XYZ file of N, CA and C in Angstrom:
843
model
N 125.590 125.558 86.467
C 125.610 124.113 86.260
C 125.747 123.823 84.773
N 126.624 122.901 84.414
C 126.856 122.578 83.013
C 125.656 121.865 82.403
N 125.595 121.859 81.077
C 124.463 121.249 80.382
C 124.326 119.766 80.708
N 125.462 119.056 80.808
C 125.356 117.625 81.075
C 124.832 117.353 82.487
N 125.228 118.172 83.450
C 124.677 118.009 84.788
C 123.206 118.414 84.839
N 122.844 119.436 84.082
C 121.433 119.819 83.981
C 120.601 118.683 83.419
N 121.169 117.952 82.453
C 120.445 116.829 81.851
C 120.197 115.739 82.886
N 121.200 115.420 83.689
C 121.024 114.401 84.725
C 120.015 114.863 85.768
N 120.080 116.129 86.132
C 119.124 116.680 87.087
C 117.698 116.515 86.583
N 117.460 116.893 85.324
C 116.111 116.826 84.761
C 115.599 115.393 84.718
N 116.473 114.443 84.373
C 116.057 113.046 84.306
C 115.747 112.494 85.693
N 116.530 112.893 86.688
C 116.245 112.458 88.057
C 114.869 112.956 88.506
N 114.570 114.213 88.220
C 113.281 114.767 88.643
C 112.125 114.080 87.926
N 112.295 113.829 86.630
C 111.210 113.181 85.873
C 110.983 111.753 86.346
N 112.078 111.007 86.526
C 111.940 109.633 87.009
C 111.404 109.617 88.438
N 111.856 110.560 89.255
C 111.389 110.625 90.632
C 109.896 110.891 90.731
N 109.358 111.715 89.834
C 107.918 111.978 89.833
C 107.128 110.705 89.550
N 107.648 109.875 88.636
C 107.001 108.594 88.344
C 107.025 107.690 89.572
N 108.170 107.611 90.234
C 108.277 106.761 91.419
C 107.306 107.207 92.506
N 107.204 108.511 92.717
C 106.297 109.003 93.753
C 104.842 108.663 93.438
N 104.490 108.683 92.155
C 103.132 108.321 91.782
C 102.786 106.904 92.196
N 103.716 105.980 91.990
C 103.495 104.597 92.408
C 103.612 104.443 93.928
N 104.514 105.206 94.527
C 104.719 105.104 95.974
C 103.440 105.458 96.726
N 102.768 106.494 96.272
C 101.540 106.927 96.937
C 100.316 106.135 96.470
N 100.403 105.570 95.263
C 99.239 104.889 94.713
C 99.268 103.379 94.804
N 100.418 102.818 95.215
C 100.529 101.362 95.306
C 100.984 100.755 93.999
N 101.698 99.642 94.091
C 102.241 98.996 92.909
C 102.432 97.504 93.189
N 102.164 96.684 92.188
C 102.363 95.245 92.324
C 103.853 94.923 92.325
N 104.218 93.902 93.086
C 105.621 93.514 93.231
C 105.842 92.160 92.576
N 106.904 92.065 91.781
C 107.307 90.812 91.165
C 108.685 90.432 91.680
N 109.089 89.182 91.404
C 110.421 88.733 91.779
C 111.232 88.440 90.533
N 112.486 88.909 90.539
C 113.396 88.613 89.434
C 114.038 87.245 89.655
N 114.883 86.849 88.732
C 115.496 85.526 88.790
C 116.327 85.334 90.055
N 116.896 86.423 90.564
C 117.708 86.327 91.781
C 116.884 86.557 93.044
N 115.549 86.541 92.909
C 114.608 86.724 94.010
C 114.547 88.156 94.542
N 115.239 89.088 93.912
C 115.114 90.484 94.314
C 113.817 91.052 93.750
N 113.212 92.010 94.440
C 111.921 92.536 93.989
C 112.069 93.534 92.850
N 111.038 93.625 92.025
C 110.981 94.618 90.955
C 109.522 95.031 90.784
N 109.314 96.266 90.371
C 107.960 96.774 90.174
C 107.872 97.501 88.841
N 106.650 97.826 88.450
C 106.464 98.627 87.241
C 107.081 100.005 87.411
N 107.185 100.481 88.645
C 107.826 101.769 88.890
C 109.286 101.736 88.448
N 110.003 100.643 88.771
C 111.391 100.496 88.327
C 111.489 100.614 86.813
N 110.610 99.880 86.127
C 110.693 99.801 84.664
C 110.351 101.132 84.010
N 109.314 101.800 84.507
C 108.925 103.072 83.892
C 109.971 104.153 84.125
N 110.507 104.198 85.326
C 111.541 105.187 85.615
C 112.774 104.931 84.764
N 113.146 103.668 84.602
C 114.321 103.351 83.794
C 114.104 103.726 82.334
N 112.919 103.483 81.813
C 112.631 103.838 80.418
C 112.794 105.346 80.188
N 112.354 106.153 81.139
C 112.507 107.609 81.036
C 113.985 107.985 80.998
N 114.758 107.396 81.887
C 116.184 107.724 81.958
C 116.914 107.280 80.697
N 116.624 106.083 80.212
C 117.295 105.591 79.016
C 117.004 106.483 77.813
N 115.753 106.878 77.651
C 115.400 107.747 76.525
C 116.096 109.099 76.651
N 116.152 109.635 77.859
C 116.774 110.932 78.062
C 118.277 110.904 77.848
N 118.932 109.847 78.311
C 120.375 109.733 78.112
C 120.718 109.561 76.634
N 119.901 108.790 75.927
C 120.150 108.597 74.489
C 120.076 109.924 73.734
N 119.194 110.807 74.176
C 119.050 112.110 73.519
C 120.165 113.075 73.924
N 120.498 113.100 75.217
C 121.475 114.069 75.711
C 122.918 113.628 75.504
N 123.138 112.306 75.459
C 124.498 111.771 75.332
C 124.522 110.685 74.259
N 124.249 111.035 73.021
C 124.158 110.016 71.965
C 125.463 109.245 71.822
N 125.312 107.939 71.707
C 126.472 107.086 71.502
C 127.161 106.608 72.755
N 126.793 107.145 73.932
C 127.421 106.694 75.178
C 126.640 105.484 75.701
N 127.297 104.325 75.873
C 126.582 103.126 76.336
C 125.991 103.323 77.732
N 124.907 102.623 77.987
C 124.244 102.680 79.291
C 124.051 101.265 79.815
N 124.511 101.027 81.023
C 124.248 99.765 81.725
C 123.221 100.086 82.804
N 122.018 99.557 82.655
C 120.911 99.869 83.554
C 120.381 98.579 84.176
N 119.993 98.657 85.437
C 119.664 97.458 86.208
C 118.608 96.581 85.544
N 117.474 97.164 85.170
C 116.399 96.333 84.639
C 116.706 95.842 83.227
N 117.469 96.611 82.463
C 117.905 96.131 81.152
C 118.817 94.924 81.307
N 119.738 94.984 82.251
C 120.632 93.852 82.492
C 119.832 92.642 82.948
N 118.862 92.874 83.829
C 118.026 91.777 84.316
C 117.282 91.090 83.172
N 116.923 91.876 82.158
C 116.214 91.331 81.002
C 117.172 90.776 79.943
N 118.476 90.807 80.219
C 119.454 90.266 79.277
C 119.857 91.233 78.188
N 119.565 92.519 78.391
C 119.906 93.514 77.367
C 121.063 94.386 77.858
N 122.185 94.241 77.181
C 123.381 95.012 77.494
C 123.921 95.662 76.237
N 124.635 96.771 76.370
C 125.318 97.310 75.189
C 126.293 96.267 74.645
N 126.480 96.267 73.336
C 127.406 95.294 72.752
C 128.813 95.473 73.295
N 129.205 96.712 73.526
C 130.462 97.002 74.196
C 130.221 98.111 75.207
N 130.967 98.081 76.292
C 130.845 99.105 77.307
C 131.967 100.125 77.176
N 133.187 99.658 77.104
C 134.311 100.563 76.919
C 134.666 101.360 78.154
N 135.416 102.456 77.960
C 135.937 103.239 79.072
C 135.000 104.360 79.516
N 133.958 104.649 78.744
C 133.029 105.730 79.101
C 131.608 105.215 78.943
N 130.889 105.152 80.037
C 129.527 104.631 79.982
C 128.752 105.101 81.210
N 127.428 104.986 81.124
C 126.557 105.320 82.240
C 126.160 104.062 83.003
N 125.995 104.218 84.306
C 125.385 103.203 85.156
C 124.108 103.794 85.741
N 123.013 103.047 85.645
C 121.700 103.561 86.049
C 120.989 102.556 86.944
N 120.543 103.030 88.085
C 119.607 102.287 88.930
C 118.384 103.183 89.095
N 117.285 102.847 88.437
C 116.125 103.745 88.454
C 115.415 103.793 89.800
N 115.610 102.743 90.609
C 114.958 102.694 91.917
C 115.854 101.902 92.857
N 116.762 102.599 93.503
C 117.633 101.965 94.485
C 116.920 102.014 95.828
N 116.836 100.855 96.462
C 116.058 100.765 97.694
C 114.641 100.310 97.413
N 114.504 99.339 96.507
C 113.161 98.855 96.159
C 112.439 98.307 97.385
N 113.164 97.641 98.280
C 112.514 97.099 99.482
C 111.964 98.228 100.365
N 112.738 99.326 100.493
C 112.231 100.479 101.249
C 110.981 101.041 100.567
N 111.030 101.126 99.255
C 109.912 101.638 98.464
C 108.654 100.803 98.696
N 108.818 99.490 98.617
C 107.676 98.584 98.776
C 107.116 98.653 100.203
N 108.016 98.845 101.167
C 107.609 98.850 102.575
C 107.042 100.196 103.033
N 107.019 101.180 102.115
C 106.474 102.472 102.464
C 107.454 103.400 103.149
N 108.756 103.053 103.090
C 109.783 103.947 103.644
C 110.339 104.816 102.515
N 110.738 106.031 102.858
C 111.081 107.012 101.828
C 112.537 107.073 101.424
N 113.353 106.114 101.852
C 114.790 106.182 101.569
C 115.174 105.574 100.222
N 114.324 105.675 99.234
C 114.658 105.147 97.903
C 115.183 106.286 97.035
N 115.992 105.923 96.033
C 116.638 106.942 95.211
C 116.664 106.558 93.740
N 116.854 107.584 92.918
C 117.187 107.436 91.498
C 118.696 107.663 91.389
N 119.395 106.756 90.720
C 120.859 106.845 90.626
C 121.307 106.869 89.172
N 122.089 107.874 88.805
C 122.686 107.955 87.467
C 124.142 108.364 87.633
N 125.057 107.636 87.004
C 126.482 107.959 87.090
C 127.129 107.819 85.724
N 128.053 108.710 85.423
C 128.898 108.596 84.237
C 130.274 108.121 84.692
N 130.711 107.017 84.096
C 131.992 106.408 84.440
C 132.989 106.639 83.309
N 134.190 107.053 83.671
C 135.269 107.190 82.702
C 136.513 106.504 83.254
N 137.017 105.534 82.501
C 138.203 104.766 82.905
C 138.061 104.200 84.312
N 136.872 103.685 84.589
C 136.621 103.019 85.860
C 136.197 103.912 86.997
N 136.229 105.239 86.809
C 135.938 106.189 87.890
C 134.620 106.908 87.624
N 133.725 106.989 88.611
C 132.478 107.749 88.424
C 132.759 109.248 88.477
N 132.796 109.886 87.313
C 133.183 111.299 87.242
C 131.986 112.231 87.383
N 130.782 111.725 87.182
C 129.563 112.484 87.460
C 128.592 111.561 88.182
N 127.949 112.090 89.205
C 126.967 111.310 89.935
C 125.745 112.132 90.261
N 124.575 111.517 90.121
C 123.311 112.156 90.487
C 122.500 111.166 91.313
N 122.136 111.564 92.519
C 121.333 110.751 93.427
C 120.129 111.589 93.838
N 118.937 111.091 93.564
C 117.737 111.839 93.903
C 116.843 111.004 94.790
N 116.478 111.554 95.939
C 115.534 110.926 96.857
C 114.221 111.692 96.756
N 113.299 111.274 95.894
C 112.105 112.083 95.623
C 111.190 112.268 96.827
N 111.090 111.269 97.680
C 110.217 111.394 98.837
C 110.760 112.425 99.813
N 112.064 112.550 99.899
C 112.706 113.543 100.759
C 112.815 114.905 100.073
N 112.762 114.905 98.732
C 112.981 116.138 97.992
C 114.433 116.566 97.992
N 115.351 115.600 98.072
C 116.786 115.892 98.120
C 117.472 115.359 96.875
N 118.168 116.243 96.166
C 118.892 115.890 94.953
C 120.372 116.196 95.170
N 121.212 115.185 94.977
C 122.652 115.324 95.146
C 123.318 115.200 93.777
N 124.147 116.188 93.444
C 124.829 116.202 92.161
C 126.314 116.450 92.399
N 127.149 115.701 91.692
C 128.582 115.904 91.843
C 129.325 115.634 90.559
N 130.371 116.417 90.330
C 131.255 116.195 89.188
C 132.685 116.275 89.687
N 133.468 115.247 89.419
C 134.822 115.169 89.916
C 135.624 116.380 89.460
N 136.275 117.032 90.407
C 137.073 118.212 90.107
C 136.306 119.515 90.145
N 134.964 119.432 90.197
C 134.152 120.645 90.195
C 133.278 120.786 91.434
N 133.242 119.764 92.280
C 132.490 119.841 93.516
C 131.119 119.191 93.438
N 130.426 119.224 94.567
C 129.113 118.593 94.689
C 128.164 119.530 95.414
N 126.869 119.357 95.138
C 125.845 120.182 95.771
C 124.656 119.320 96.158
N 123.869 119.832 97.077
C 122.575 119.257 97.408
C 121.511 120.301 97.108
N 120.489 119.895 96.361
C 119.379 120.779 96.040
C 118.107 120.233 96.663
N 117.367 121.079 97.330
C 116.068 120.696 97.868
C 115.012 121.057 96.838
N 114.440 120.029 96.204
C 113.540 120.281 95.087
C 112.526 119.144 94.973
N 111.263 119.497 94.760
C 110.208 118.502 94.593
C 110.272 117.896 93.204
N 109.850 116.638 93.094
C 109.945 115.925 91.830
C 109.123 116.572 90.730
N 108.023 117.209 91.078
C 107.162 117.812 90.063
C 107.476 119.289 89.842
N 108.632 119.742 90.357
C 108.999 121.146 90.236
C 109.883 121.366 89.028
N 109.536 122.306 88.205
C 110.383 122.636 87.070
C 111.432 123.667 87.417
N 111.252 124.355 88.535
C 112.179 125.410 88.922
C 113.304 124.897 89.793
N 114.187 125.809 90.140
C 115.326 125.461 90.971
C 114.954 125.563 92.443
N 115.520 124.667 93.230
C 115.318 124.723 94.661
C 116.524 125.323 95.355
N 116.518 125.295 96.667
C 117.663 125.785 97.435
C 118.854 124.864 97.209
N 120.003 125.438 96.903
C 121.209 124.670 96.603
C 122.292 125.018 97.616
N 122.893 123.980 98.196
C 124.005 124.199 99.121
C 125.163 123.307 98.697
N 126.402 123.783 98.841
C 127.551 122.948 98.485
C 127.735 121.809 99.473
N 128.264 120.699 98.974
C 128.562 119.547 99.818
C 130.060 119.460 100.042
N 130.438 119.131 101.267
C 131.849 118.933 101.570
C 131.962 117.931 102.711
N 132.843 116.966 102.546
C 133.051 115.968 103.589
C 133.640 116.628 104.828
N 133.556 115.926 105.942
C 134.166 116.424 107.170
C 135.678 116.196 107.069
N 136.430 117.274 106.977
C 137.874 117.174 106.736
C 138.607 116.512 107.891
N 138.109 116.700 109.109
C 138.680 116.054 110.287
C 137.623 115.138 110.880
N 137.753 113.820 110.666
C 136.736 112.911 111.205
C 136.614 113.035 112.717
N 135.422 112.793 113.210
C 135.248 112.744 114.647
C 136.084 111.600 115.218
N 136.436 111.691 116.484
C 137.203 110.650 117.154
C 136.386 110.146 118.336
N 135.896 108.886 118.263
C 135.969 107.979 117.112
C 135.044 108.427 115.987
N 135.248 107.872 114.777
C 134.430 108.306 113.645
C 132.968 107.888 113.777
N 132.108 108.662 113.123
C 130.694 108.308 113.005
C 130.541 107.462 111.743
N 129.874 106.326 111.869
C 129.753 105.398 110.745
C 128.314 105.297 110.262
N 128.179 105.069 108.960
C 126.886 104.744 108.361
C 126.785 103.226 108.313
N 125.754 102.688 108.903
C 125.543 101.244 108.916
C 124.245 100.934 108.191
N 124.295 100.015 107.261
C 123.127 99.683 106.464
C 121.988 99.182 107.337
N 120.792 99.679 107.060
C 119.611 99.250 107.800
C 119.235 97.812 107.457
N 119.437 97.421 106.186
C 118.978 96.118 105.719
C 120.084 95.088 105.613
N 121.345 95.521 105.634
C 122.439 94.595 105.322
C 123.544 94.619 106.372
N 123.215 94.847 107.626
C 124.201 94.833 108.707
C 124.680 93.401 108.910
N 125.982 93.200 109.076
C 126.506 91.852 109.235
C 127.616 91.844 110.276
N 128.089 90.637 110.606
C 129.099 90.485 111.649
C 130.411 91.147 111.265
N 130.776 91.101 109.982
C 132.032 91.725 109.546
C 131.987 93.241 109.739
N 130.841 93.831 109.437
C 130.691 95.263 109.660
C 130.811 95.590 111.141
N 130.129 94.817 111.977
C 130.185 95.064 113.417
C 131.615 94.935 113.939
N 132.361 93.939 113.426
C 133.737 93.737 113.883
C 134.619 94.925 113.497
N 134.433 95.439 112.290
C 135.229 96.592 111.865
C 134.889 97.818 112.700
N 133.622 98.055 112.929
C 133.228 99.225 113.720
C 133.791 99.143 115.136
N 133.805 97.935 115.688
C 134.401 97.752 117.010
C 135.898 98.045 116.972
N 136.583 97.542 115.941
C 138.021 97.761 115.806
C 138.358 99.230 115.613
N 137.452 99.980 114.979
C 137.670 101.414 114.752
C 137.208 102.250 115.941
N 136.653 101.596 116.961
C 136.187 102.313 118.142
C 134.889 103.065 117.943
N 134.144 102.701 116.909
C 132.915 103.425 116.582
C 131.829 103.135 117.604
N 131.240 104.175 118.144
C 130.107 104.022 119.052
C 128.859 104.709 118.526
N 129.036 105.600 117.545
C 127.926 106.383 116.997
C 127.699 105.982 115.551
N 126.523 105.431 115.263
C 126.197 105.042 113.892
C 124.873 105.673 113.486
N 124.724 105.880 112.192
C 123.459 106.343 111.629
C 123.039 105.344 110.555
N 121.754 105.168 110.396
C 121.238 104.216 109.423
C 120.359 104.930 108.414
N 120.522 104.562 107.157
C 119.699 105.113 106.088
C 119.729 104.121 104.937
N 118.726 104.140 104.095
C 118.651 103.188 103.000
C 119.295 103.698 101.723
N 119.468 102.795 100.790
C 119.899 103.070 99.421
C 121.225 103.816 99.363
N 121.464 104.520 98.254
C 122.728 105.231 98.045
C 122.840 106.488 98.896
N 121.818 106.791 99.693
C 121.892 107.930 100.600
C 123.015 107.772 101.620
N 123.498 106.534 101.803
C 124.608 106.319 102.742
C 125.845 107.084 102.289
N 126.151 107.047 100.992
C 127.271 107.831 100.468
C 127.037 109.322 100.704
N 125.792 109.744 100.539
C 125.470 111.171 100.629
C 125.617 111.697 102.045
N 125.364 110.862 103.051
C 125.575 111.292 104.432
C 127.047 111.601 104.682
N 127.925 110.781 104.098
C 129.362 111.054 104.237
C 129.720 112.312 103.452
N 129.152 112.461 102.252
C 129.422 113.649 101.442
C 128.951 114.921 102.132
N 127.895 114.841 102.930
C 127.363 116.003 103.648
C 128.169 116.333 104.898
N 129.073 115.441 105.286
C 129.822 115.649 106.516
C 129.063 115.239 107.758
N 127.974 114.480 107.609
C 127.204 114.009 108.749
C 127.735 112.691 109.291
N 128.544 112.012 108.511
C 129.171 110.756 108.921
C 130.568 110.722 108.312
N 131.396 109.842 108.854
C 132.782 109.769 108.415
C 133.107 108.516 107.623
N 132.407 107.423 107.901
C 132.806 106.123 107.352
C 131.584 105.304 106.972
N 131.641 104.673 105.806
C 130.594 103.758 105.361
C 131.265 102.482 104.844
N 131.285 101.405 105.656
C 131.836 100.134 105.179
C 130.745 99.236 104.609
N 131.085 98.489 103.588
C 130.111 97.544 103.028
C 130.829 96.254 102.658
N 130.481 95.181 103.340
C 131.078 93.877 103.085
C 130.205 93.027 102.160
N 128.899 93.240 102.190
C 127.992 92.403 101.423
C 127.943 92.772 99.951
N 127.200 91.990 99.205
C 127.107 92.126 97.756
C 126.342 93.387 97.365
N 126.891 94.125 96.432
C 126.191 95.209 95.745
C 126.511 95.091 94.262
N 125.785 95.847 93.452
C 126.049 95.888 92.021
C 126.569 97.272 91.645
N 127.215 97.359 90.503
C 127.823 98.625 90.101
C 126.798 99.756 90.032
N 125.596 99.477 89.569
C 124.591 100.544 89.453
C 124.068 100.970 90.827
N 124.269 100.126 91.861
C 123.861 100.511 93.215
C 124.743 101.619 93.785
N 126.009 101.612 93.412
C 126.994 102.425 94.125
C 127.590 103.581 93.330
N 127.590 103.504 92.001
C 128.378 104.454 91.203
C 127.940 105.901 91.398
N 126.638 106.166 91.444
C 126.180 107.553 91.564
C 126.559 108.145 92.916
N 126.295 107.409 93.995
C 126.670 107.890 95.312
C 128.177 108.030 95.459
N 128.907 107.088 94.900
C 130.364 107.147 94.877
C 130.824 108.424 94.177
N 130.191 108.737 93.031
C 130.551 109.937 92.290
C 130.298 111.212 93.074
N 129.166 111.272 93.768
C 128.863 112.439 94.600
C 129.901 112.572 95.710
N 130.239 111.452 96.358
C 131.201 111.493 97.456
C 132.585 111.941 96.980
N 133.045 111.413 95.842
C 134.343 111.836 95.307
C 134.345 113.342 95.028
N 133.258 113.827 94.420
C 133.183 115.253 94.091
C 133.174 116.125 95.336
N 132.676 115.569 96.449
C 132.624 116.314 97.711
C 133.922 116.190 98.497
N 134.913 115.488 97.937
C 136.214 115.377 98.586
C 136.473 114.073 99.291
N 135.567 113.094 99.155
C 135.703 111.825 99.850
C 136.549 110.818 99.118
N 136.606 109.617 99.676
C 137.465 108.561 99.155
C 136.764 107.213 99.283
N 136.982 106.327 98.310
C 136.399 104.984 98.319
C 137.473 104.007 97.863
N 137.573 102.869 98.546
C 138.508 101.837 98.107
C 137.908 100.466 98.380
N 138.534 99.448 97.833
C 138.145 98.079 98.150
C 138.584 97.759 99.572
N 138.122 96.631 100.088
C 138.438 96.266 101.461
C 139.928 96.091 101.687
N 140.672 95.746 100.626
C 142.118 95.573 100.757
C 142.887 96.859 100.472
N 142.181 97.958 100.286
C 142.819 99.232 100.021
C 143.058 99.537 98.558
N 142.764 98.592 97.674
C 142.948 98.801 96.239
C 141.874 99.735 95.699
N 142.123 100.368 94.548
C 141.103 101.259 93.964
C 139.791 100.526 93.700
N 138.694 101.214 93.923
C 137.357 100.664 93.696
C 136.868 101.209 92.357
N 136.892 100.356 91.327
C 136.638 100.795 89.961
C 135.403 100.122 89.373
N 134.930 100.684 88.261
C 133.721 100.197 87.589
C 134.067 99.710 86.179
N 133.098 98.988 85.578
C 133.363 98.381 84.281
C 134.224 97.149 84.413
N 134.104 96.467 85.565
C 134.912 95.270 85.794
C 134.561 94.163 84.811
N 133.301 94.165 84.376
C 132.863 93.189 83.372
C 132.469 93.979 82.145
N 133.361 94.071 81.195
C 133.087 94.932 80.040
C 133.103 94.176 78.720
N 132.833 92.876 78.793
C 132.746 92.101 77.566
C 131.293 92.046 77.098
N 131.067 91.902 75.793
C 129.690 91.844 75.294
C 128.881 90.741 75.979
N 127.678 91.120 76.394
C 126.683 90.183 76.931
C 127.072 89.574 78.271
N 128.075 90.127 78.937
C 128.437 89.655 80.261
C 127.645 90.465 81.278
N 126.790 89.800 82.034
C 125.860 90.520 82.902
C 126.317 90.580 84.350
N 127.541 90.164 84.642
C 127.987 90.153 86.028
C 128.671 91.473 86.357
N 127.949 92.370 86.967
C 128.487 93.662 87.374
C 128.529 93.758 88.894
N 128.816 92.639 89.548
C 128.862 92.620 91.008
C 130.100 93.349 91.517
N 129.922 94.065 92.621
C 131.022 94.757 93.281
C 131.682 93.874 94.329
N 132.955 94.124 94.614
C 133.545 93.585 95.843
C 133.122 94.459 97.019
N 133.476 94.060 98.220
C 133.233 94.917 99.365
C 134.043 96.196 99.251
N 133.624 97.227 99.990
C 134.317 98.508 99.869
C 134.243 99.290 101.168
N 135.072 100.326 101.209
C 135.102 101.274 102.323
C 134.990 102.675 101.749
N 134.036 103.445 102.222
C 133.870 104.830 101.795
C 134.055 105.727 103.008
N 134.784 106.827 102.820
C 135.053 107.705 103.953
C 135.233 109.135 103.476
N 135.200 110.040 104.428
C 135.381 111.444 104.103
C 136.811 111.799 103.768
N 137.757 111.027 104.282
C 139.166 111.315 104.018
C 139.898 110.051 103.585
N 140.973 110.233 102.807
C 141.787 109.105 102.366
C 142.476 108.443 103.556
N 142.866 109.236 104.555
C 143.523 108.661 105.726
C 142.596 107.704 106.464
N 141.329 108.090 106.605
C 140.388 107.234 107.322
C 140.101 105.966 106.533
N 139.994 106.069 105.226
C 139.729 104.885 104.430
C 140.924 103.923 104.494
N 142.146 104.481 104.552
C 143.327 103.626 104.683
C 143.375 102.961 106.055
N 143.005 103.700 107.086
C 142.993 103.134 108.431
C 141.983 101.992 108.538
N 140.819 102.184 107.921
C 139.812 101.129 107.946
C 140.285 99.900 107.174
N 140.925 100.118 106.026
C 141.449 98.992 105.239
C 142.508 98.236 106.037
N 143.323 98.955 106.793
C 144.340 98.296 107.618
C 143.686 97.423 108.684
N 142.603 97.899 109.283
C 141.893 97.100 110.290
C 141.278 95.855 109.669
N 140.746 95.991 108.444
C 140.203 94.821 107.743
C 141.323 93.818 107.487
N 142.486 94.313 107.065
C 143.622 93.434 106.825
C 144.078 92.713 108.074
N 144.101 93.412 109.192
C 144.488 92.790 110.468
C 143.505 91.685 110.852
N 142.218 91.947 110.645
C 141.210 90.944 110.976
C 141.354 89.718 110.091
N 141.665 89.921 108.808
C 141.845 88.810 107.882
C 143.060 87.977 108.276
N 144.132 88.650 108.712
C 145.363 87.956 109.055
C 145.214 87.101 110.312
N 144.351 87.569 111.236
C 144.167 86.831 112.492
C 142.976 85.900 112.462
N 142.151 86.038 111.366
C 140.941 85.224 111.292
C 141.174 83.863 110.742
């Protein structure tokens, strides 16, 4: 594993240990301006990641969820920057469910070229680098040693009909309509960015998302999926890119809807079905 991937791994484990401490010990919940929940666990984990990235990758801008919420953004983002969500799945975390993750991604020219997704409660760490592949490591947050590592690879031939990942918290009529159009009868549900990881593991074929997400929600999982051989596009089939808002002090990093799949053919087929529905709707 390269030094830069080792750095992301170490930061995920350190931040994950902090999250687990609050998860087992309880934490007060606050509401941000958009009514989304935030906790001290989010802030402490993010502080660890920001300090670690500044040391390991000096000069590379970082766009992090809680920093953006507080109105703090890099003066410029440019073509190479990090996206950080220290606690993706805050609602799962607060509710005592273990599907929360630490997300760190390095973006270059709009593409997540490195992704790290860590689910500390599960002890599952997903790492991917575009062109070099992806792995899953089973490792506890308080472990300094290496855990069992297995390579990740998407299912090269999707099941017929495909198996879809459907959001537990954000299922909507548009998603149901697409799954019906694709003939999907088998779905799996999981929280946070783990949805991308299920496709990267070859346990599912398709993950559609019509509702609102932010760039830091998706970039790390997207990066892992790309490294594992998968594909992601916008609902209209256009490339799904990051850094859409790269002007100083612009805090709108909202994503459009997207389709993630194990193969480019499946993602194109899903985009075609979305287009047909739009044309007849």
